Amino acid sequence: MRPLRLLPLLCVFVLGVRADEHEHTYQEKEEVVLWMNTVGPYHNRQETYKYFSLPFCVGTKKSISHYHETLGEALQGVELEFSGLDIKFREDVMQATYCEIELDKAKRDAFVYAIKNHYWYQMYIDDLPIWGIVGEADENGEDYYLWTYKKLEIGYNGNRIVDVNLTSEGKVKLVPNTKVQMSYSVKWKKSDVRFEDRFDKYLDPSFFQHRIHWFSIFNSFMMVIFLVGLVSMILMRTLRKDYARYSKEEEMDDMDRDLGDEYGWKQVHGDVFRPSSHPLIFSSLIGSGCQIFSVSLIVIIVAMIEDLYTERGSMLSTAIFVYAATSPVNGYFGGSLYARQGGRRWIKQMFIGAFLIPAMVCGTAFFINFIAIYYHASRAIPFGTMVAVCCICFFVILPLNLVGTILGRNLAGQPNFPCRVNAVPRPIPEKKWFMEPAVIVCLGGILPFGSIFIEMYFIFTSFWAYKIYYVYGFMMLVLVILCIVTVCVTIVCTYFLLNAEDYRWQWTSFLSAASTAIYVYMYSFYYYFFKTKMYGLFQTSFYFGYMAVFSTALGIMCGAIGYMGTSAFVRKIYTNVKID
């Protein structure tokens, strides 16, 4: 699956290379292209540079240009360059020198720096990734050695390549003003691996399907059952008593009612559906959160059906495509909520809702891009890719958001509250400190975070380390669990708030669920300092910048889920009580 394909790899055919990397089928002695991708420090996965930024030499074969096939490939810093090695399908190559490096002092210093920082490089053959190490130092750290011999072993099944292995040999000491010969060999072996299963060797079932992973899912599932049961029991019993008390009060005459001690959530029926403060930004956040949830759900389902990890940048391309396509969801929920709250500046709300998430992501990427350009890193986003992203925002996301906003305002924009809103706001009585909205907001995210933090470890490891995440069934379960826990927690928080006769539940329900993001971001600090060995300005800014984006997007999604569930609960309880 290749959504958002930008430019086909026509140059391969133009230059006379018949190898078909798209169909992955080859005829005997047909050319197989070895692409050199990036090189960089092992501990900083995102700090990558062009392979030939190190003074490696190129083979004698005529150069082939590579174009970014997808938007995700361009954004992820894939920089494929032709190796110049002559490789033909099912034709063995004995060890042969393909180029020579004249090692002056500058080139030696570049290789020494790379070896000191544990530089590794990545190559591709027929879309299969291969990793190798640049060199190594001796035990004393005084002498440095470069691996000069690439020993390739390629497995084939019929007319398809199903396996590639690289062995680095030929350790040569780096001495200034000498010549270093680079060599390679190719050995073809018949393999029983099916083409559909050729990526299985890159997966790590022992890590992702570990007992701890299963236990965390089971633990979270039991938490859901406990929470749902607890919430149902408490609220049903409490609400039944409330309804009985309110029904008894209805039977009293006016004198008895005045002398009675009225309290509880019924007292704020005239204010509970009052528009929230700052309705424009509030409705934009709710619309954006609903869209993020839709994107998450659809992308996880697609990833469960399709093996997106088998193609470079396909996950990111799919996410961008789905985000653009689900823009009407943002407009519908944000626009309808803004209309129900009596908002009149709907065009401004539409623009804010449409560009809230893209502006946050692009702003962070723009800042990190300056650092990437300074470092000459491959992660520096090309100008053409920036233009493409801007075009998607203005010519796809904005019009679709407009369609959703118009539909939302016309289909669900009429206020149909079960209670009339009083003209004058009711004063909010004093209450215990732990019932204040600020305290509820701070505590509301603990349980949702507790239900996902184990899964966060696996997701972080797959993104910031060298694991391929493929257990999207687990991720779907965790998403469902997160939604249920978030809704249960926000309903309980809102009930206690309304029972304290505080009707400011809209922002409280949103922020109490969104505070999950704070705990996720705090966990990212723990992960950075105790689970990784990252270092340097570029990698640190990249990590904390994009973790802030991820945490904020997760918080907005949780906030929207919490608000939608709580809104249904509030509407339900005030519909079932008799109001004068």
Coordinates of N, CA, C and O in Angstrom, one line a residue, residues 348-483:
K348 N -13.8 31.7 11.8 CA -12.6 31.7 12.6 C -12.4 30.4 13.4 O -11.2 29.8 13.4
Q349 N -13.5 29.8 13.9 CA -13.4 28.5 14.6 C -12.9 27.4 13.6 O -12.1 26.6 14.0
M350 N -13.4 27.5 12.4 CA -13.1 26.5 11.4 C -11.6 26.5 11.1 O -10.9 25.5 11.0
F351 N -11.1 27.7 10.9 CA -9.6 27.9 10.6 C -8.8 27.4 11.8 O -7.8 26.7 11.6
I352 N -9.2 27.7 13.0 CA -8.4 27.3 14.2 C -8.4 25.8 14.3 O -7.4 25.1 14.5
G353 N -9.6 25.2 14.1 CA -9.8 23.7 14.2 C -9.0 23.0 13.1 O -8.4 22.0 13.4
A354 N -9.0 23.6 11.9 CA -8.3 22.9 10.8 C -6.8 23.0 11.0 O -6.1 22.0 10.6
F355 N -6.2 24.1 11.5 CA -4.8 24.3 11.5 C -4.2 24.1 12.9 O -3.0 24.3 13.1
L356 N -5.0 23.7 13.9 CA -4.4 23.6 15.3 C -3.4 22.5 15.3 O -2.2 22.8 15.8
I357 N -3.7 21.3 14.9 CA -2.7 20.2 14.9 C -1.6 20.4 13.9 O -0.4 20.2 14.2
P358 N -1.9 20.7 12.6 CA -0.9 20.9 11.6 C 0.1 22.0 12.0 O 1.3 21.9 11.8
A359 N -0.4 23.1 12.6 CA 0.5 24.2 13.1 C 1.4 23.7 14.2 O 2.6 24.1 14.2
M360 N 0.9 22.9 15.1 CA 1.7 22.4 16.2 C 2.8 21.5 15.7 O 4.0 21.6 16.0
V361 N 2.4 20.6 14.8 CA 3.4 19.6 14.2 C 4.4 20.3 13.4 O 5.7 20.1 13.5
C362 N 3.9 21.2 12.5 CA 4.8 21.9 11.5 C 5.7 22.9 12.2 O 6.9 23.1 11.9
G363 N 5.2 23.5 13.3 CA 6.0 24.5 14.1 C 7.2 23.8 14.7 O 8.3 24.2 14.7
T364 N 6.9 22.6 15.3 CA 8.0 21.8 16.0 C 9.0 21.3 14.9 O 10.2 21.4 15.1
A365 N 8.5 20.8 13.8 CA 9.3 20.3 12.7 C 10.2 21.4 12.2 O 11.4 21.2 11.8
F366 N 9.6 22.6 12.1 CA 10.3 23.8 11.5 C 11.5 24.1 12.4 O 12.6 24.4 12.0
F367 N 11.3 24.1 13.7 CA 12.3 24.4 14.7 C 13.4 23.3 14.6 O 14.6 23.7 14.6
I368 N 13.0 22.1 14.6 CA 14.0 21.0 14.6 C 14.8 21.0 13.3 O 16.0 20.6 13.2
N369 N 14.1 21.4 12.2 CA 14.7 21.5 10.9 C 15.9 22.4 10.8 O 16.9 22.1 10.1
F370 N 15.8 23.5 11.6 CA 17.0 24.4 11.6 C 18.2 23.7 12.2 O 19.3 23.9 11.7
I371 N 18.0 22.9 13.3 CA 19.1 22.2 13.9 C 19.6 21.1 12.9 O 20.8 20.9 12.8
A372 N 18.7 20.4 12.2 CA 19.1 19.4 11.2 C 19.9 20.0 10.1 O 20.9 19.4 9.7
I373 N 19.5 21.2 9.6 CA 20.3 21.9 8.6 C 21.6 22.3 9.1 O 22.7 22.1 8.4
Y374 N 21.7 22.7 10.3 CA 23.0 23.1 10.9 C 23.9 21.9 11.0 O 25.1 22.0 10.7
Y375 N 23.4 20.7 11.3 CA 24.1 19.5 11.4 C 24.4 18.8 10.1 O 25.0 17.8 10.0
H376 N 23.7 19.3 9.0 CA 23.8 18.7 7.7 C 23.2 17.3 7.7 O 23.7 16.4 7.1
A377 N 22.2 17.1 8.6 CA 21.6 15.8 8.8 C 20.6 15.4 7.6 O 20.1 16.3 7.0
S378 N 20.5 14.1 7.4 CA 19.5 13.7 6.4 C 18.1 14.0 6.8 O 17.2 14.0 6.0
R379 N 17.8 14.2 8.1 CA 16.5 14.5 8.6 C 16.0 15.9 8.2 O 14.9 16.3 8.4
A380 N 16.9 16.7 7.7 CA 16.5 18.1 7.2 C 15.5 17.9 6.1 O 15.7 17.3 5.1
I381 N 14.3 18.5 6.3 CA 13.2 18.3 5.4 C 13.4 19.2 4.1 O 13.6 20.4 4.3
P382 N 13.4 18.6 2.9 CA 13.6 19.4 1.7 C 12.5 20.5 1.5 O 11.4 20.3 2.0
F383 N 12.8 21.5 0.8 CA 11.9 22.6 0.6 C 10.7 22.1 -0.2 O 9.5 22.5 0.1
G384 N 10.9 21.3 -1.2 CA 9.8 20.7 -1.9 C 8.8 20.0 -1.1 O 7.6 20.0 -1.3
T385 N 9.3 19.2 -0.1 CA 8.4 18.5 0.8 C 7.6 19.4 1.7 O 6.4 19.2 2.0
M386 N 8.2 20.5 2.2 CA 7.5 21.5 2.9 C 6.4 22.1 2.1 O 5.2 22.3 2.6
V387 N 6.6 22.4 0.8 CA 5.6 23.0 0.0 C 4.5 21.9 -0.2 O 3.3 22.3 -0.2
A388 N 4.8 20.7 -0.3 CA 3.8 19.6 -0.5 C 2.9 19.5 0.8 O 1.7 19.4 0.6
V389 N 3.5 19.6 1.9 CA 2.7 19.6 3.2 C 1.8 20.8 3.3 O 0.6 20.7 3.7
C390 N 2.3 22.0 2.9 CA 1.5 23.2 3.0 C 0.3 23.1 2.0 O -0.8 23.5 2.3
C391 N 0.6 22.5 0.8 CA -0.5 22.4 -0.2 C -1.6 21.4 0.4 O -2.8 21.6 0.1
I392 N -1.2 20.4 1.0 CA -2.1 19.4 1.6 C -3.0 20.2 2.7 O -4.2 20.0 2.7
C393 N -2.4 21.0 3.5 CA -3.1 21.8 4.5 C -4.1 22.7 3.9 O -5.3 22.8 4.3
F394 N -3.7 23.5 2.9 CA -4.6 24.5 2.3 C -5.6 24.0 1.3 O -6.7 24.5 1.2
F395 N -5.2 23.0 0.5 CA -6.0 22.5 -0.6 C -6.8 21.2 -0.3 O -7.6 20.8 -1.1
V396 N -6.5 20.6 0.8 CA -7.2 19.3 1.1 C -7.8 19.4 2.5 O -9.0 19.3 2.6
I397 N -7.0 19.7 3.5 CA -7.5 19.7 4.9 C -8.5 20.8 5.1 O -9.6 20.6 5.7
L398 N -8.2 22.1 4.7 CA -9.1 23.2 4.9 C -10.4 23.0 4.2 O -11.5 23.2 4.8
P399 N -10.5 22.7 2.9 CA -11.8 22.5 2.2 C -12.6 21.4 2.9 O -13.9 21.6 3.0
L400 N -12.0 20.3 3.2 CA -12.7 19.2 3.8 C -13.2 19.6 5.2 O -14.3 19.2 5.6
N401 N -12.4 20.4 5.9 CA -12.9 20.9 7.2 C -14.1 21.8 7.1 O -15.0 21.8 7.9
L402 N -14.1 22.6 6.0 CA -15.2 23.5 5.8 C -16.5 22.7 5.5 O -17.6 23.0 6.0
V403 N -16.4 21.6 4.7 CA -17.5 20.8 4.5 C -18.1 20.2 5.8 O -19.3 20.2 6.0
G404 N -17.2 19.7 6.6 CA -17.6 19.1 7.9 C -18.2 20.1 8.8 O -19.2 19.9 9.5
T405 N -17.7 21.4 8.8 CA -18.2 22.4 9.6 C -19.7 22.8 9.2 O -20.6 22.9 10.0
I406 N -19.9 22.9 7.9 CA -21.2 23.3 7.4 C -22.2 22.1 7.7 O -23.3 22.4 8.2
L407 N -21.8 20.9 7.5 CA -22.7 19.8 7.9 C -23.0 19.8 9.4 O -24.1 19.6 9.8
G408 N -21.9 20.0 10.2 CA -22.2 20.0 11.6 C -23.1 21.1 12.1 O -24.0 20.9 12.9
R409 N -22.9 22.3 11.6 CA -23.8 23.4 12.0 C -25.2 23.2 11.6 O -26.1 23.6 12.3
N410 N -25.4 22.5 10.4 CA -26.8 22.4 9.9 C -27.5 21.1 10.5 O -28.7 21.1 10.6
L411 N -26.7 20.1 10.7 CA -27.3 18.8 11.2 C -27.3 18.7 12.7 O -28.3 18.0 13.2
A412 N -26.4 19.2 13.4 CA -26.3 19.0 14.8 C -26.0 20.3 15.6 O -25.4 20.3 16.7
G413 N -26.3 21.5 15.0 CA -25.9 22.7 15.6 C -26.9 23.4 16.4 O -26.7 24.5 17.0
Q414 N -28.1 22.8 16.5 CA -29.2 23.4 17.3 C -29.1 23.0 18.7 O -29.0 21.8 19.0
P415 N -29.1 23.9 19.7 CA -29.1 23.6 21.1 C -30.4 22.9 21.5 O -31.5 23.5 21.5
N416 N -30.3 21.6 21.9 CA -31.5 20.9 22.3 C -31.3 20.3 23.7 O -31.4 19.1 23.9
F417 N -30.9 21.2 24.6 CA -30.6 20.8 26.0 C -31.9 20.4 26.7 O -32.9 21.0 26.5
P418 N -31.8 19.4 27.6 CA -33.0 19.0 28.4 C -33.4 20.1 29.4 O -34.5 20.0 30.0
C419 N -32.5 21.0 29.8 CA -32.8 22.0 30.8 C -32.6 23.4 30.2 O -31.8 23.6 29.3
R420 N -33.5 24.3 30.6 CA -33.3 25.7 30.2 C -32.1 26.4 30.9 O -31.9 26.1 32.1
V421 N -31.4 27.2 30.2 CA -30.3 27.9 30.8 C -30.7 29.2 31.4 O -31.4 30.0 30.8
N422 N -30.4 29.4 32.7 CA -30.8 30.7 33.4 C -30.0 31.9 32.8 O -28.9 31.7 32.3
A423 N -30.7 33.0 32.9 CA -30.1 34.2 32.3 C -28.9 34.7 33.2 O -27.9 35.2 32.7
V424 N -29.0 34.5 34.5 CA -28.0 34.9 35.4 C -27.3 33.7 36.0 O -27.9 32.8 36.5
P425 N -25.9 33.6 35.9 CA -25.2 32.5 36.4 C -25.4 32.3 37.9 O -25.4 33.3 38.7
R426 N -25.5 31.1 38.4 CA -25.7 30.8 39.8 C -24.3 30.9 40.5 O -23.3 30.4 40.0
P427 N -24.2 31.5 41.7 CA -22.9 31.5 42.4 C -22.5 30.1 42.8 O -23.3 29.3 43.2
I428 N -21.2 29.9 42.7 CA -20.7 28.6 43.0 C -20.3 28.6 44.5 O -19.5 29.4 44.9
P429 N -20.8 27.6 45.3 CA -20.5 27.6 46.7 C -19.1 27.1 47.0 O -18.5 26.5 46.1
E430 N -18.6 27.4 48.2 CA -17.3 26.9 48.6 C -17.4 25.4 48.8 O -18.4 24.9 49.2
K431 N -16.3 24.7 48.6 CA -16.2 23.3 48.7 C -14.8 22.9 49.2 O -13.9 23.7 49.3
K432 N -14.7 21.6 49.5 CA -13.5 21.0 50.0 C -12.4 21.2 48.9 O -12.6 21.2 47.7
W433 N -11.1 21.3 49.4 CA -10.0 21.6 48.4 C -9.9 20.5 47.4 O -9.5 20.8 46.2
F434 N -10.1 19.3 47.7 CA -10.0 18.2 46.8 C -11.1 18.1 45.7 O -11.0 17.3 44.8
M435 N -12.1 19.0 45.9 CA -13.2 19.0 44.9 C -13.0 20.2 43.9 O -13.8 20.4 43.0
E436 N -11.9 20.9 44.1 CA -11.7 22.0 43.2 C -11.3 21.5 41.8 O -10.6 20.4 41.7
P437 N -11.7 22.1 40.7 CA -11.4 21.7 39.4 C -9.9 21.4 39.1 O -9.5 20.5 38.4
A438 N -9.1 22.3 39.7 CA -7.6 22.2 39.4 C -7.1 20.8 40.0 O -6.3 20.2 39.4
V439 N -7.6 20.4 41.2 CA -7.2 19.2 41.8 C -7.7 18.0 41.0 O -7.0 17.0 40.7
I440 N -8.9 18.1 40.5 CA -9.5 17.0 39.7 C -8.8 16.8 38.4 O -8.5 15.7 38.0
V441 N -8.4 18.0 37.8 CA -7.6 17.9 36.6 C -6.3 17.2 36.8 O -5.9 16.3 36.0
C442 N -5.6 17.5 37.8 CA -4.3 16.9 38.1 C -4.4 15.4 38.3 O -3.5 14.7 37.9
L443 N -5.4 15.0 39.0 CA -5.5 13.6 39.4 C -6.2 12.7 38.3 O -6.1 11.5 38.3
G444 N -6.9 13.4 37.4 CA -7.7 12.7 36.4 C -6.9 11.8 35.5 O -7.5 10.8 34.9
G445 N -5.7 12.2 35.2 CA -4.9 11.5 34.2 C -4.1 10.3 34.7 O -3.5 9.6 33.9
I446 N -4.2 10.0 36.0 CA -3.3 9.0 36.6 C -3.8 7.6 36.1 O -3.0 6.8 35.6
L447 N -5.1 7.3 36.2 CA -5.6 6.0 35.8 C -5.5 5.8 34.3 O -5.1 4.7 33.9
P448 N -5.9 6.7 33.4 CA -5.6 6.5 32.0 C -4.2 6.2 31.7 O -3.9 5.3 30.9
F449 N -3.3 7.0 32.3 CA -1.8 6.7 32.1 C -1.4 5.3 32.6 O -0.7 4.6 31.9
G450 N -2.0 4.9 33.7 CA -1.7 3.6 34.3 C -2.1 2.5 33.4 O -1.5 1.4 33.4
S451 N -3.1 2.7 32.6 CA -3.6 1.7 31.7 C -2.8 1.5 30.4 O -2.9 0.5 29.7
I452 N -1.9 2.5 30.1 CA -1.2 2.5 28.8 C 0.3 2.6 29.0 O 1.0 2.4 28.0
F453 N 0.8 2.8 30.2 CA 2.3 3.1 30.3 C 3.2 2.0 29.9 O 4.3 2.2 29.4
I454 N 2.7 0.7 30.1 CA 3.5 -0.4 29.6 C 3.6 -0.4 28.1 O 4.7 -0.6 27.5
E455 N 2.5 -0.1 27.4 CA 2.5 -0.1 26.0 C 3.3 1.1 25.5 O 3.9 1.0 24.4
M456 N 3.3 2.2 26.2 CA 4.2 3.3 25.9 C 5.7 2.9 25.8 O 6.4 3.3 24.9
Y457 N 6.1 2.0 26.6 CA 7.5 1.5 26.6 C 7.8 0.8 25.3 O 8.8 1.0 24.6
F458 N 6.8 -0.1 24.8 CA 7.0 -0.8 23.6 C 7.0 0.2 22.4 O 7.8 0.0 21.4
I459 N 6.1 1.1 22.4 CA 6.0 2.1 21.3 C 7.2 3.0 21.3 O 7.8 3.2 20.2
F460 N 7.7 3.5 22.4 CA 8.9 4.3 22.5 C 10.1 3.5 21.9 O 10.9 4.0 21.2
T461 N 10.2 2.2 22.4 CA 11.4 1.4 22.0 C 11.4 1.2 20.5 O 12.4 1.2 19.8
S462 N 10.2 1.0 19.9 CA 10.1 0.8 18.4 C 10.5 2.0 17.6 O 11.0 1.9 16.5
F463 N 10.2 3.2 18.2 CA 10.5 4.4 17.5 C 11.9 5.0 17.7 O 12.5 5.4 16.8
W464 N 12.3 4.9 19.0 CA 13.6 5.5 19.3 C 14.7 4.5 19.3 O 15.9 4.9 19.4
A465 N 14.4 3.2 19.3 CA 15.5 2.2 19.2 C 15.3 1.4 17.9 O 14.7 1.9 17.0
Y466 N 15.8 0.2 17.9 CA 15.9 -0.5 16.6 C 15.0 -1.7 16.6 O 15.4 -2.8 16.4
K467 N 13.7 -1.4 16.9 CA 12.7 -2.5 16.9 C 11.6 -2.1 15.9 O 11.3 -0.9 15.7
I468 N 11.0 -3.1 15.2 CA 9.9 -2.8 14.3 C 8.6 -3.2 15.0 O 8.4 -4.3 15.4
Y469 N 7.7 -2.2 15.3 CA 6.5 -2.5 16.0 C 5.5 -3.1 15.0 O 5.2 -2.6 13.9
Y470 N 5.0 -4.3 15.4 CA 4.1 -5.0 14.5 C 2.8 -5.6 15.2 O 1.9 -6.1 14.5
V471 N 2.8 -5.5 16.5 CA 1.7 -6.1 17.3 C 0.5 -5.0 17.4 O 0.2 -4.6 18.5
Y472 N -0.1 -4.7 16.3 CA -1.1 -3.7 16.3 C -2.4 -4.1 16.9 O -3.3 -3.3 17.2
G473 N -2.6 -5.4 17.1 CA -3.7 -6.0 17.8 C -3.6 -5.5 19.3 O -4.6 -5.1 19.9
F474 N -2.4 -5.6 19.8 CA -2.2 -5.1 21.2 C -2.6 -3.6 21.3 O -3.2 -3.1 22.2
M475 N -2.1 -2.8 20.3 CA -2.3 -1.4 20.3 C -3.8 -1.1 20.2 O -4.3 -0.2 20.9
M476 N -4.6 -1.9 19.4 CA -6.0 -1.6 19.3 C -6.7 -1.9 20.7 O -7.6 -1.2 21.1
L477 N -6.3 -3.0 21.3 CA -6.8 -3.3 22.7 C -6.5 -2.2 23.7 O -7.4 -1.8 24.4
V478 N -5.3 -1.7 23.6 CA -4.9 -0.6 24.5 C -5.7 0.7 24.2 O -6.1 1.4 25.2
L479 N -6.0 1.0 23.0 CA -6.8 2.1 22.6 C -8.2 2.0 23.2 O -8.7 3.0 23.7
V480 N -8.8 0.8 23.0 CA -10.1 0.6 23.6 C -10.1 0.7 25.1 O -11.0 1.4 25.7
I481 N -9.1 0.1 25.7 CA -9.0 0.2 27.2 C -8.8 1.7 27.6 O -9.5 2.1 28.6
L482 N -8.0 2.4 26.9 CA -7.8 3.8 27.2 C -9.1 4.6 27.1 O -9.4 5.5 28.0
C483 N -9.9 4.4 26.1 CA -11.1 5.1 25.9 C -12.1 4.8 27.1 O -12.7 5.7 27.6

